[in-house]
XYZ file of C-alpha atoms in Angstrom:
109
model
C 0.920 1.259 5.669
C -1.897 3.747 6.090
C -3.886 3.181 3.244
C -7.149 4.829 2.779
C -7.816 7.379 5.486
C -9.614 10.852 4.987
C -7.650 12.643 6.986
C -9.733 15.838 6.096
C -12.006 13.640 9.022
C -9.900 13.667 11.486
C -10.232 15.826 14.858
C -6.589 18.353 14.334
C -7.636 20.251 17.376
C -5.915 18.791 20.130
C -3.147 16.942 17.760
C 0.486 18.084 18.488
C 2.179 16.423 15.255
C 5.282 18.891 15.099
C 5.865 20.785 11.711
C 6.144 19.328 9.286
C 3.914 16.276 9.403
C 5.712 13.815 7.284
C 5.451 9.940 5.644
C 8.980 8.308 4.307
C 9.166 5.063 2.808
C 5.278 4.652 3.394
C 2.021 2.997 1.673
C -0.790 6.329 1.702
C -2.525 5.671 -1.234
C -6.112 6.196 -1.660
C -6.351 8.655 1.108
C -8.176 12.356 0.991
C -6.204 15.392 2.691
C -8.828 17.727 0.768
C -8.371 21.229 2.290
C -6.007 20.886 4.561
C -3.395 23.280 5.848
C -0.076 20.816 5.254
C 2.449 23.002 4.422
C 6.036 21.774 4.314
C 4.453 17.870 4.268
C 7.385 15.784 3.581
C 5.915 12.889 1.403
C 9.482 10.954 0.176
C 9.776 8.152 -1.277
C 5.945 6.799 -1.054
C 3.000 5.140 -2.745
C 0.537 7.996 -2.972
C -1.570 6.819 -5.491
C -4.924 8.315 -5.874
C -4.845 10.454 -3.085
C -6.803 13.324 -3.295
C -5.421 16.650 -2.216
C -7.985 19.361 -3.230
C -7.427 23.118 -2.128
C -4.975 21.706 0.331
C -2.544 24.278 1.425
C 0.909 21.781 0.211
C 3.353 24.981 -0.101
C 7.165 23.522 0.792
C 5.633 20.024 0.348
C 8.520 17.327 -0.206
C 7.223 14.677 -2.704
C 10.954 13.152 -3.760
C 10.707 9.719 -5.071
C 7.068 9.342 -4.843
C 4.795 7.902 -7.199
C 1.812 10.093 -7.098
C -0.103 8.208 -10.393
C -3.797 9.064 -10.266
C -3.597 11.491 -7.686
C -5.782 14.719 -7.839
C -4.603 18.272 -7.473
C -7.328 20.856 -8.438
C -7.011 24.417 -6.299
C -4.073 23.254 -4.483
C -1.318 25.677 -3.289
C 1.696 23.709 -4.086
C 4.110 27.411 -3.973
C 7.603 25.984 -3.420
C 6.668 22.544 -3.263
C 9.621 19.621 -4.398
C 8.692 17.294 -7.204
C 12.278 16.859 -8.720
C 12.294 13.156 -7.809
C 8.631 12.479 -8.210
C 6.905 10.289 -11.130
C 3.929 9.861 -12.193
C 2.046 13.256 -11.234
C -0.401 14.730 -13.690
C -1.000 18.886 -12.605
C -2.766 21.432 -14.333
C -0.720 24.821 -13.924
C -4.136 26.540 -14.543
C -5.967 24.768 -11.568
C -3.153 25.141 -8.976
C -0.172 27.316 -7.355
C 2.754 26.393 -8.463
C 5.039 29.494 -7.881
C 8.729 28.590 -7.616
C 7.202 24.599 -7.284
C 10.341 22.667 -8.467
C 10.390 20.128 -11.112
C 12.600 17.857 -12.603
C 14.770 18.594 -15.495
C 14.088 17.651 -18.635
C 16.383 18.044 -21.763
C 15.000 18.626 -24.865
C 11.290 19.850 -23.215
């Protein structure tokens, strides 16, 4: 579990995370990534409950199987990002990118 942590805080200079940073099968809710440059995140299969990521650069982000209830997205470049599998995710075309984002399927929509 890493519940709660502003990573927007944290010191990136000297980090060496390899591309992309990921979390599978892992508790990150309540945490703030406001602005920053994730892009291709993989986020699978995790709690990500009201997490906030603001103008966060998300393009290629992975968020299959997540539950992402509460969460914020306002100015957020989510361009090619995955949410076929995801639930619970409220986002306002208007406030973000979502070229070529992917979504699930719905019948009848």
């Amino acid at each position: 579990k890493v519940i709660g942590v502003n990573w927007a805080q944290a010191d990136w200079s000297g980090a060496s995370l390899g591309q992309p940073i990921g979390f599978h099968k892992s508790a990150i809710s309540h945490s703030t990534f406001i602005g920053l440059d994730l892009a291709g995140i993989v986020i699978t299969e995790c709690a990500a409950t009201d997490v906030d990521f603001r103008e966060a650069d998300l393009s290629r982000a992975d968020f299959r199987g997540a539950d992402l209830s509460q969460s914020l997205f306002i100015n957020t470049n989510l361009r090619q990002a995955d949410f076929r599998e995801a639930r619970n995710y409220h986002i306002a075309p208007g406030e973000n990118d979502l070229a070529r984002a992917r979504f699930p399927h719905r019948a009848g929509v």
